[in-house]
Amino acid sequence: MRAPRAAGAIRTSRAALAAGSALLGAAVLAGCGTGGGSGDSAGDGAAASGPKPSRATATATLPAQERTPEGTLLVADFGSDTVTFVDPERGPVESVQVGKAPYGLAVGEDGRAWVATADAVAVVDTRTRERVDRIPYETESGPATSGEYRGGGMGIALSPDGGHAYVGVNVPDGKGTLEVIDTGTREVTDTVPVGRRPFDVDVSKDGREVYATNHDSFDVTVVRADTLKPRRIEVAPYGTEGGLGSWLKPHYAAVRPSDGKLLLPFEGEKLVVLDPRTGESDIEPMTADTHQHGARITRDGTLFAVGTGPIDPSQDEGPSLTVRTEDGEEKVFPLDGPHEDVAVSEDGDTAYVTGGFTRDGYWNGITVVDVESGDTRRLAAGERPLGIAVL
């Protein structure tokens, strides 16, 4: 990949928004999206305008005996209770029922995918494309529903040795938990209290720590894998004024391979570089000027950050994908319509950005971005795809 251009000057359009977000909280509880209003359910969100890929029912055909090829995409279909296997050139291959409103997913070296749904973690054999188990949560999070604020599993990650899965469980109107699953016995072995609405879960390279990024409490919970002792670190580069109604909260994080620090993008303006050992953080400028969600990092330290669109269309830029090298140089690729999460090809040359989005305006597909040329194309991919992985 060629070196991206140097980052431009930081903008400060959102500083004033933080002061007024308390008023916004009365109308918008979560503060994520391209416009006002409460969170929609999976079935009633308005699809974005523009080209709309067909649903996964129109699938490419593979022989039944053929194992899933390497490089196939796997997406969590928040709107249809499935995961969909997607050929990166031809589109959807097959969908598998996993449970209500699947959100995040993680894939192990053994080919098993662990999918966080509203009421359980589903285990899918990606080689044979079938669900092989379902592990209910220990945490009581209410009825299994859909929609942006639904209870149940959100972020999920695997330990480096594959022995444990860690899933953040959202408890509506309360603090969440981190549930620990023994992947051998496929049972929940422990629960750990974390912050509100754990959007994302990550694990340190050595497996000694687990990080829950908690959207509604402006923090990251650091959990030691051996003792399961939690430690809270506030992450609020714009402050916490506005509380639940603030837009300016953490969403997704990525663990930098070179030093184990957490990278949390905010609004295409600020990158929080958090040292989970000390709790200290630095803030570096970003250039996209857009509300950011999904984050992914490659082995060479290149960060991919998804911009969902503007908070204030009169001041902010539209949806985009930022590709940022470890030395801070950025390329920003405009996207058509809102997006949520991103996965990257093994060679780092192609990004796959899901159009599901946790709020309204979603669309049923993936944008494929050529990182060298900047060319983009749209690919059909299930219904409201959120979490994504390259198999």
PDB file of N, CA and C in Angstrom, residues 284-356:
ATOM      1  N   GLU A 284      -4.531  12.661  19.121  1.00  0.00           N
ATOM      2  CA  GLU A 284      -3.925  13.035  17.853  1.00  0.00           C
ATOM      3  C   GLU A 284      -5.019  13.512  16.906  1.00  0.00           C
ATOM      4  N   PRO A 285      -4.691  14.446  16.001  1.00  0.00           N
ATOM      5  CA  PRO A 285      -5.712  14.955  15.077  1.00  0.00           C
ATOM      6  C   PRO A 285      -6.072  13.951  13.987  1.00  0.00           C
ATOM      7  N   MET A 286      -7.341  13.963  13.591  1.00  0.00           N
ATOM      8  CA  MET A 286      -7.807  13.224  12.422  1.00  0.00           C
ATOM      9  C   MET A 286      -8.440  14.219  11.451  1.00  0.00           C
ATOM     10  N   THR A 287      -8.754  13.762  10.221  1.00  0.00           N
ATOM     11  CA  THR A 287      -9.113  14.710   9.163  1.00  0.00           C
ATOM     12  C   THR A 287     -10.475  14.489   8.526  1.00  0.00           C
ATOM     13  N   ALA A 288     -11.189  13.418   8.837  1.00  0.00           N
ATOM     14  CA  ALA A 288     -12.405  13.089   8.088  1.00  0.00           C
ATOM     15  C   ALA A 288     -13.602  13.946   8.470  1.00  0.00           C
ATOM     16  N   ASP A 289     -13.640  14.443   9.713  1.00  0.00           N
ATOM     17  CA  ASP A 289     -14.726  15.302  10.180  1.00  0.00           C
ATOM     18  C   ASP A 289     -16.086  14.649   9.977  1.00  0.00           C
ATOM     19  N   THR A 290     -16.282  13.474  10.548  1.00  0.00           N
ATOM     20  CA  THR A 290     -17.522  12.714  10.416  1.00  0.00           C
ATOM     21  C   THR A 290     -17.700  11.836  11.645  1.00  0.00           C
ATOM     22  N   HIS A 291     -18.931  11.472  11.964  1.00  0.00           N
ATOM     23  CA  HIS A 291     -19.216  10.646  13.145  1.00  0.00           C
ATOM     24  C   HIS A 291     -18.682   9.227  12.903  1.00  0.00           C
ATOM     25  N   GLN A 292     -17.726   8.790  13.735  1.00  0.00           N
ATOM     26  CA  GLN A 292     -17.037   7.533  13.459  1.00  0.00           C
ATOM     27  C   GLN A 292     -17.501   6.384  14.355  1.00  0.00           C
ATOM     28  N   HIS A 293     -17.610   5.214  13.745  1.00  0.00           N
ATOM     29  CA  HIS A 293     -17.972   3.984  14.444  1.00  0.00           C
ATOM     30  C   HIS A 293     -16.858   2.944  14.291  1.00  0.00           C
ATOM     31  N   GLY A 294     -17.015   1.989  13.379  1.00  0.00           N
ATOM     32  CA  GLY A 294     -16.142   0.828  13.307  1.00  0.00           C
ATOM     33  C   GLY A 294     -14.669   1.147  13.142  1.00  0.00           C
ATOM     34  N   ALA A 295     -13.828   0.327  13.785  1.00  0.00           N
ATOM     35  CA  ALA A 295     -12.371   0.490  13.694  1.00  0.00           C
ATOM     36  C   ALA A 295     -11.720  -0.879  13.563  1.00  0.00           C
ATOM     37  N   ARG A 296     -10.693  -0.949  12.724  1.00  0.00           N
ATOM     38  CA  ARG A 296      -9.937  -2.190  12.534  1.00  0.00           C
ATOM     39  C   ARG A 296      -8.487  -1.812  12.301  1.00  0.00           C
ATOM     40  N   ILE A 297      -7.563  -2.648  12.781  1.00  0.00           N
ATOM     41  CA  ILE A 297      -6.148  -2.358  12.589  1.00  0.00           C
ATOM     42  C   ILE A 297      -5.452  -3.579  12.004  1.00  0.00           C
ATOM     43  N   THR A 298      -4.497  -3.335  11.114  1.00  0.00           N
ATOM     44  CA  THR A 298      -3.751  -4.416  10.492  1.00  0.00           C
ATOM     45  C   THR A 298      -2.430  -4.635  11.224  1.00  0.00           C
ATOM     46  N   ARG A 299      -1.729  -5.681  10.842  1.00  0.00           N
ATOM     47  CA  ARG A 299      -0.501  -6.046  11.562  1.00  0.00           C
ATOM     48  C   ARG A 299       0.571  -4.965  11.499  1.00  0.00           C
ATOM     49  N   ASP A 300       0.556  -4.155  10.432  1.00  0.00           N
ATOM     50  CA  ASP A 300       1.562  -3.095  10.321  1.00  0.00           C
ATOM     51  C   ASP A 300       1.133  -1.807  11.014  1.00  0.00           C
ATOM     52  N   GLY A 301       0.004  -1.843  11.736  1.00  0.00           N
ATOM     53  CA  GLY A 301      -0.432  -0.684  12.493  1.00  0.00           C
ATOM     54  C   GLY A 301      -1.315   0.288  11.734  1.00  0.00           C
ATOM     55  N   THR A 302      -1.757  -0.080  10.522  1.00  0.00           N
ATOM     56  CA  THR A 302      -2.656   0.785   9.762  1.00  0.00           C
ATOM     57  C   THR A 302      -4.072   0.673  10.327  1.00  0.00           C
ATOM     58  N   LEU A 303      -4.647   1.826  10.665  1.00  0.00           N
ATOM     59  CA  LEU A 303      -5.988   1.884  11.247  1.00  0.00           C
ATOM     60  C   LEU A 303      -7.002   2.204  10.166  1.00  0.00           C
ATOM     61  N   PHE A 304      -8.103   1.443  10.161  1.00  0.00           N
ATOM     62  CA  PHE A 304      -9.243   1.698   9.287  1.00  0.00           C
ATOM     63  C   PHE A 304     -10.406   2.134  10.176  1.00  0.00           C
ATOM     64  N   ALA A 305     -10.963   3.331   9.924  1.00  0.00           N
ATOM     65  CA  ALA A 305     -12.033   3.868  10.759  1.00  0.00           C
ATOM     66  C   ALA A 305     -13.209   4.291   9.880  1.00  0.00           C
ATOM     67  N   VAL A 306     -14.400   3.831  10.256  1.00  0.00           N
ATOM     68  CA  VAL A 306     -15.607   4.073   9.462  1.00  0.00           C
ATOM     69  C   VAL A 306     -16.294   5.349   9.920  1.00  0.00           C
ATOM     70  N   GLY A 307     -16.560   6.257   8.978  1.00  0.00           N
ATOM     71  CA  GLY A 307     -17.350   7.442   9.257  1.00  0.00           C
ATOM     72  C   GLY A 307     -18.782   7.234   8.807  1.00  0.00           C
ATOM     73  N   THR A 308     -19.736   7.349   9.732  1.00  0.00           N
ATOM     74  CA  THR A 308     -21.135   7.058   9.406  1.00  0.00           C
ATOM     75  C   THR A 308     -21.839   8.222   8.728  1.00  0.00           C
ATOM     76  N   GLY A 309     -21.307   9.415   8.885  1.00  0.00           N
ATOM     77  CA  GLY A 309     -21.951  10.594   8.325  1.00  0.00           C
ATOM     78  C   GLY A 309     -21.915  11.743   9.306  1.00  0.00           C
ATOM     79  N   PRO A 310     -22.542  12.869   8.965  1.00  0.00           N
ATOM     80  CA  PRO A 310     -22.439  14.058   9.806  1.00  0.00           C
ATOM     81  C   PRO A 310     -23.383  14.052  10.993  1.00  0.00           C
ATOM     82  N   ILE A 311     -22.970  14.699  12.080  1.00  0.00           N
ATOM     83  CA  ILE A 311     -23.897  15.074  13.142  1.00  0.00           C
ATOM     84  C   ILE A 311     -24.699  16.291  12.682  1.00  0.00           C
ATOM     85  N   ASP A 312     -24.000  17.286  12.186  1.00  0.00           N
ATOM     86  CA  ASP A 312     -24.615  18.509  11.677  1.00  0.00           C
ATOM     87  C   ASP A 312     -24.236  18.644  10.204  1.00  0.00           C
ATOM     88  N   PRO A 313     -25.189  18.359   9.286  1.00  0.00           N
ATOM     89  CA  PRO A 313     -24.852  18.388   7.859  1.00  0.00           C
ATOM     90  C   PRO A 313     -24.351  19.740   7.367  1.00  0.00           C
ATOM     91  N   SER A 314     -24.646  20.797   8.082  1.00  0.00           N
ATOM     92  CA  SER A 314     -24.182  22.107   7.648  1.00  0.00           C
ATOM     93  C   SER A 314     -22.709  22.340   7.968  1.00  0.00           C
ATOM     94  N   GLN A 315     -22.138  21.498   8.854  1.00  0.00           N
ATOM     95  CA  GLN A 315     -20.753  21.697   9.261  1.00  0.00           C
ATOM     96  C   GLN A 315     -19.848  20.491   9.002  1.00  0.00           C
ATOM     97  N   ASP A 316     -20.426  19.299   9.024  1.00  0.00           N
ATOM     98  CA  ASP A 316     -19.625  18.079   9.015  1.00  0.00           C
ATOM     99  C   ASP A 316     -19.661  17.391   7.654  1.00  0.00           C
ATOM    100  N   GLU A 317     -18.692  16.523   7.440  1.00  0.00           N
ATOM    101  CA  GLU A 317     -18.596  15.789   6.183  1.00  0.00           C
ATOM    102  C   GLU A 317     -19.444  14.519   6.225  1.00  0.00           C
ATOM    103  N   GLY A 318     -19.633  13.918   5.060  1.00  0.00           N
ATOM    104  CA  GLY A 318     -20.472  12.734   4.939  1.00  0.00           C
ATOM    105  C   GLY A 318     -19.745  11.452   5.303  1.00  0.00           C
ATOM    106  N   PRO A 319     -20.381  10.294   5.021  1.00  0.00           N
ATOM    107  CA  PRO A 319     -19.773   8.995   5.334  1.00  0.00           C
ATOM    108  C   PRO A 319     -18.435   8.817   4.623  1.00  0.00           C
ATOM    109  N   SER A 320     -17.535   8.085   5.278  1.00  0.00           N
ATOM    110  CA  SER A 320     -16.205   7.897   4.698  1.00  0.00           C
ATOM    111  C   SER A 320     -15.501   6.734   5.365  1.00  0.00           C
ATOM    112  N   LEU A 321     -14.390   6.357   4.787  1.00  0.00           N
ATOM    113  CA  LEU A 321     -13.466   5.407   5.405  1.00  0.00           C
ATOM    114  C   LEU A 321     -12.113   6.082   5.505  1.00  0.00           C
ATOM    115  N   THR A 322     -11.583   6.169   6.730  1.00  0.00           N
ATOM    116  CA  THR A 322     -10.239   6.701   6.940  1.00  0.00           C
ATOM    117  C   THR A 322      -9.249   5.551   7.018  1.00  0.00           C
ATOM    118  N   VAL A 323      -8.159   5.658   6.276  1.00  0.00           N
ATOM    119  CA  VAL A 323      -7.047   4.713   6.351  1.00  0.00           C
ATOM    120  C   VAL A 323      -5.841   5.494   6.861  1.00  0.00           C
ATOM    121  N   ARG A 324      -5.367   5.144   8.060  1.00  0.00           N
ATOM    122  CA  ARG A 324      -4.362   5.943   8.770  1.00  0.00           C
ATOM    123  C   ARG A 324      -3.165   5.073   9.124  1.00  0.00           C
ATOM    124  N   THR A 325      -1.997   5.479   8.677  1.00  0.00           N
ATOM    125  CA  THR A 325      -0.790   4.740   9.017  1.00  0.00           C
ATOM    126  C   THR A 325      -0.389   5.033  10.466  1.00  0.00           C
ATOM    127  N   GLU A 326       0.530   4.243  10.996  1.00  0.00           N
ATOM    128  CA  GLU A 326       0.917   4.414  12.398  1.00  0.00           C
ATOM    129  C   GLU A 326       1.596   5.760  12.648  1.00  0.00           C
ATOM    130  N   ASP A 327       2.186   6.349  11.631  1.00  0.00           N
ATOM    131  CA  ASP A 327       2.823   7.653  11.819  1.00  0.00           C
ATOM    132  C   ASP A 327       1.847   8.817  11.627  1.00  0.00           C
ATOM    133  N   GLY A 328       0.549   8.522  11.449  1.00  0.00           N
ATOM    134  CA  GLY A 328      -0.467   9.567  11.442  1.00  0.00           C
ATOM    135  C   GLY A 328      -0.881  10.089  10.088  1.00  0.00           C
ATOM    136  N   GLU A 329      -0.339   9.538   9.004  1.00  0.00           N
ATOM    137  CA  GLU A 329      -0.753   9.982   7.679  1.00  0.00           C
ATOM    138  C   GLU A 329      -2.080   9.313   7.310  1.00  0.00           C
ATOM    139  N   GLU A 330      -2.969  10.074   6.664  1.00  0.00           N
ATOM    140  CA  GLU A 330      -4.309   9.581   6.395  1.00  0.00           C
ATOM    141  C   GLU A 330      -4.707   9.708   4.929  1.00  0.00           C
ATOM    142  N   LYS A 331      -5.518   8.759   4.474  1.00  0.00           N
ATOM    143  CA  LYS A 331      -6.295   8.864   3.252  1.00  0.00           C
ATOM    144  C   LYS A 331      -7.752   8.712   3.662  1.00  0.00           C
ATOM    145  N   VAL A 332      -8.622   9.546   3.126  1.00  0.00           N
ATOM    146  CA  VAL A 332     -10.044   9.493   3.446  1.00  0.00           C
ATOM    147  C   VAL A 332     -10.818   9.188   2.161  1.00  0.00           C
ATOM    148  N   PHE A 333     -11.577   8.091   2.181  1.00  0.00           N
ATOM    149  CA  PHE A 333     -12.347   7.669   1.022  1.00  0.00           C
ATOM    150  C   PHE A 333     -13.830   7.950   1.269  1.00  0.00           C
ATOM    151  N   PRO A 334     -14.456   8.829   0.493  1.00  0.00           N
ATOM    152  CA  PRO A 334     -15.895   9.072   0.657  1.00  0.00           C
ATOM    153  C   PRO A 334     -16.705   7.806   0.355  1.00  0.00           C
ATOM    154  N   LEU A 335     -17.791   7.619   1.092  1.00  0.00           N
ATOM    155  CA  LEU A 335     -18.694   6.488   0.908  1.00  0.00           C
ATOM    156  C   LEU A 335     -20.093   7.012   0.618  1.00  0.00           C
ATOM    157  N   ASP A 336     -20.880   6.199  -0.063  1.00  0.00           N
ATOM    158  CA  ASP A 336     -22.255   6.563  -0.389  1.00  0.00           C
ATOM    159  C   ASP A 336     -23.192   5.949   0.645  1.00  0.00           C
ATOM    160  N   GLY A 337     -23.708   6.766   1.552  1.00  0.00           N
ATOM    161  CA  GLY A 337     -24.632   6.271   2.564  1.00  0.00           C
ATOM    162  C   GLY A 337     -23.924   5.827   3.827  1.00  0.00           C
ATOM    163  N   PRO A 338     -24.694   5.629   4.908  1.00  0.00           N
ATOM    164  CA  PRO A 338     -24.103   5.263   6.196  1.00  0.00           C
ATOM    165  C   PRO A 338     -23.509   3.858   6.183  1.00  0.00           C
ATOM    166  N   HIS A 339     -22.506   3.646   7.040  1.00  0.00           N
ATOM    167  CA  HIS A 339     -21.848   2.351   7.191  1.00  0.00           C
ATOM    168  C   HIS A 339     -21.547   2.136   8.671  1.00  0.00           C
ATOM    169  N   GLU A 340     -21.191   0.923   9.056  1.00  0.00           N
ATOM    170  CA  GLU A 340     -20.994   0.625  10.476  1.00  0.00           C
ATOM    171  C   GLU A 340     -19.627   0.055  10.809  1.00  0.00           C
ATOM    172  N   ASP A 341     -19.228  -1.022  10.157  1.00  0.00           N
ATOM    173  CA  ASP A 341     -18.005  -1.722  10.564  1.00  0.00           C
ATOM    174  C   ASP A 341     -17.171  -2.040   9.341  1.00  0.00           C
ATOM    175  N   VAL A 342     -15.938  -2.504   9.584  1.00  0.00           N
ATOM    176  CA  VAL A 342     -15.006  -2.732   8.484  1.00  0.00           C
ATOM    177  C   VAL A 342     -14.142  -3.948   8.759  1.00  0.00           C
ATOM    178  N   ALA A 343     -13.826  -4.673   7.704  1.00  0.00           N
ATOM    179  CA  ALA A 343     -12.826  -5.739   7.735  1.00  0.00           C
ATOM    180  C   ALA A 343     -11.851  -5.485   6.594  1.00  0.00           C
ATOM    181  N   VAL A 344     -10.661  -6.086   6.689  1.00  0.00           N
ATOM    182  CA  VAL A 344      -9.590  -5.803   5.736  1.00  0.00           C
ATOM    183  C   VAL A 344      -9.031  -7.117   5.203  1.00  0.00           C
ATOM    184  N   SER A 345      -8.729  -7.146   3.918  1.00  0.00           N
ATOM    185  CA  SER A 345      -8.146  -8.333   3.309  1.00  0.00           C
ATOM    186  C   SER A 345      -6.787  -8.646   3.913  1.00  0.00           C
ATOM    187  N   GLU A 346      -6.328  -9.866   3.739  1.00  0.00           N
ATOM    188  CA  GLU A 346      -5.068 -10.313   4.319  1.00  0.00           C
ATOM    189  C   GLU A 346      -3.896  -9.456   3.863  1.00  0.00           C
ATOM    190  N   ASP A 347      -3.910  -9.014   2.609  1.00  0.00           N
ATOM    191  CA  ASP A 347      -2.804  -8.199   2.099  1.00  0.00           C
ATOM    192  C   ASP A 347      -2.952  -6.717   2.420  1.00  0.00           C
ATOM    193  N   GLY A 348      -4.070  -6.323   3.038  1.00  0.00           N
ATOM    194  CA  GLY A 348      -4.272  -4.940   3.434  1.00  0.00           C
ATOM    195  C   GLY A 348      -4.683  -4.010   2.310  1.00  0.00           C
ATOM    196  N   ASP A 349      -4.912  -4.553   1.112  1.00  0.00           N
ATOM    197  CA  ASP A 349      -5.189  -3.701  -0.044  1.00  0.00           C
ATOM    198  C   ASP A 349      -6.676  -3.432  -0.266  1.00  0.00           C
ATOM    199  N   THR A 350      -7.547  -4.190   0.412  1.00  0.00           N
ATOM    200  CA  THR A 350      -8.984  -4.056   0.187  1.00  0.00           C
ATOM    201  C   THR A 350      -9.716  -3.976   1.507  1.00  0.00           C
ATOM    202  N   ALA A 351     -10.620  -3.024   1.631  1.00  0.00           N
ATOM    203  CA  ALA A 351     -11.451  -2.880   2.829  1.00  0.00           C
ATOM    204  C   ALA A 351     -12.897  -3.193   2.468  1.00  0.00           C
ATOM    205  N   TYR A 352     -13.595  -3.842   3.391  1.00  0.00           N
ATOM    206  CA  TYR A 352     -15.004  -4.199   3.219  1.00  0.00           C
ATOM    207  C   TYR A 352     -15.793  -3.517   4.328  1.00  0.00           C
ATOM    208  N   VAL A 353     -16.675  -2.580   3.955  1.00  0.00           N
ATOM    209  CA  VAL A 353     -17.352  -1.731   4.927  1.00  0.00           C
ATOM    210  C   VAL A 353     -18.848  -2.032   4.901  1.00  0.00           C
ATOM    211  N   THR A 354     -19.406  -2.445   6.038  1.00  0.00           N
ATOM    212  CA  THR A 354     -20.805  -2.873   6.077  1.00  0.00           C
ATOM    213  C   THR A 354     -21.762  -1.685   6.121  1.00  0.00           C
ATOM    214  N   GLY A 355     -22.875  -1.833   5.415  1.00  0.00           N
ATOM    215  CA  GLY A 355     -23.865  -0.765   5.322  1.00  0.00           C
ATOM    216  C   GLY A 355     -24.996  -0.864   6.317  1.00  0.00           C
ATOM    217  N   GLY A 356     -24.908  -1.839   7.245  1.00  0.00           N
ATOM    218  CA  GLY A 356     -26.043  -2.054   8.152  1.00  0.00           C
ATOM    219  C   GLY A 356     -26.347  -0.894   9.059  1.00  0.00           C
TER     220      GLY A 356
END
